[in-house]
Coordinates of C-alpha atoms in Angstrom, one line a residue:
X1 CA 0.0 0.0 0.0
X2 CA 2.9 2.5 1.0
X3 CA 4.7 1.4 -2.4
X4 CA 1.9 2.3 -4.3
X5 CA 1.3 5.3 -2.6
X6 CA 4.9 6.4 -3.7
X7 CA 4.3 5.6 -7.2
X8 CA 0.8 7.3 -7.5
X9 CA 2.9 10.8 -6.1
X10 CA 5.4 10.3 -8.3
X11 CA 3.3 10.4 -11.3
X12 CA 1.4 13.2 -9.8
X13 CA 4.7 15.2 -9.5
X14 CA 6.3 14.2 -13.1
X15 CA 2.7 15.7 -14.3
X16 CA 3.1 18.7 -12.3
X17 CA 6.9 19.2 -13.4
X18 CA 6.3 19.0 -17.1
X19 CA 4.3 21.8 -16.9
X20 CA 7.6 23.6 -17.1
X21 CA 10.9 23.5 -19.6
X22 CA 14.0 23.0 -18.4
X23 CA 15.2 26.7 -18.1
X24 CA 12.0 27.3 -15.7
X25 CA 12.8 24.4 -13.4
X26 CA 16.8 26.0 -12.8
X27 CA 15.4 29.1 -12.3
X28 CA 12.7 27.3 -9.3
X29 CA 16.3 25.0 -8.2
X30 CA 18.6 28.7 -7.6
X31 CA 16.1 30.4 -6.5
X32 CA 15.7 27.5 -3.6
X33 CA 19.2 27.3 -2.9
X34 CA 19.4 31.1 -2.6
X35 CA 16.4 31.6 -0.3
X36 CA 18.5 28.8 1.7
X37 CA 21.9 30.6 2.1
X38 CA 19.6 34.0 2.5
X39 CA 20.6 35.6 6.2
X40 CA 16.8 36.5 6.9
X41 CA 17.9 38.0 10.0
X42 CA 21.1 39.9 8.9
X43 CA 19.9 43.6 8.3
X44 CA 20.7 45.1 5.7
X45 CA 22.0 48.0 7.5
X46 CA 25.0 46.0 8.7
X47 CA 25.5 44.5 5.0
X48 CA 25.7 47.9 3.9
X49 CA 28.4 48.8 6.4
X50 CA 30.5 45.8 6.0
X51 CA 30.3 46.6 1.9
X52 CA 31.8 50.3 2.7
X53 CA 34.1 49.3 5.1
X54 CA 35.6 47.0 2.4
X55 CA 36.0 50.9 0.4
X56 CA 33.8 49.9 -2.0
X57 CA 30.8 52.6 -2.9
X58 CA 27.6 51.6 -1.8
X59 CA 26.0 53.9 -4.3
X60 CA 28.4 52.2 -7.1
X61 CA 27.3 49.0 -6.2
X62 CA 23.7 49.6 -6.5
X63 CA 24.2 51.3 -9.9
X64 CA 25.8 47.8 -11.2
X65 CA 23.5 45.7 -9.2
X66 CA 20.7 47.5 -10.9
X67 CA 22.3 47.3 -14.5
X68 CA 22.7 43.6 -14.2
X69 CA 19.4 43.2 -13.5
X70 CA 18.3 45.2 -16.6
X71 CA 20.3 43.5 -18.5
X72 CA 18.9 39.9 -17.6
X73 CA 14.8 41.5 -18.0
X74 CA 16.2 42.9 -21.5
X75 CA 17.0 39.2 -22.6
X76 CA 13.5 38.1 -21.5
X77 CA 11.1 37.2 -23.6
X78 CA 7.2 38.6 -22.8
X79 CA 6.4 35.4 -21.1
X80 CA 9.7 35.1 -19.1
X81 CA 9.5 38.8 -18.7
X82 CA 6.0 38.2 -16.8
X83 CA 7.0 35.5 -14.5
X84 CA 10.0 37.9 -13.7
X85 CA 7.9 40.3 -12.7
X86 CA 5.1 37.4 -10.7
X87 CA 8.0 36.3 -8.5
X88 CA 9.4 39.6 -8.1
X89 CA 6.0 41.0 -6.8
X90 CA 5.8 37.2 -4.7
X91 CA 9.5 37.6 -2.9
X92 CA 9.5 41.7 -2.6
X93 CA 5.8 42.9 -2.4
X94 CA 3.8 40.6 -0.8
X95 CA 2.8 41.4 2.7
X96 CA 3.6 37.9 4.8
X97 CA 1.9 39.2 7.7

């Protein structure tokens, strides 16, 4: 009964999963490991202050930070382009009250 319990979720989750291509399901995998190595209690006040300390401009680093980012949106396609902006809104915007 367990064994077949197994074997019905794991056609369940190979349907789920092919919903999206490869390129979709990296994205999903870094964005995991990255939420993982994330300091959620590290403010970003003290970030910000070890960053200068290191002499490096704060207001430099933003500028390149930022023009990365445009960069990779630029290379989107519209329906890349909108899930950029769904899991931006979900990991920035949302309210987890």
């Amino acid at each position: 009964m367990h064994l077949a319990l197994h074997k019905q979720m794991n056609k369940g989750i190979n349907w789920f999963l092919q919903r999206y291509n490869t390129d979709e399901l990296l994205f999903i995998i870094q964005a995991f490991e990255d939420t993982l190595e994330a300091s959620w209690v590290h403010s970003e006040s003290v970030a910000e202050e070890e960053l200068l300390n290191t002499g490096e401009s704060l207001e430099a680093m933003k500028n390149d930070e930022m023009s990365q980012i445009v960069d990779m949106l630029n290379q989107l396609d519209t329906r890349n382009l909108k899930k950029a902006k769904a899991v931006l809104q979900a990991m920035f915007f949302t309210p987890f009250d």
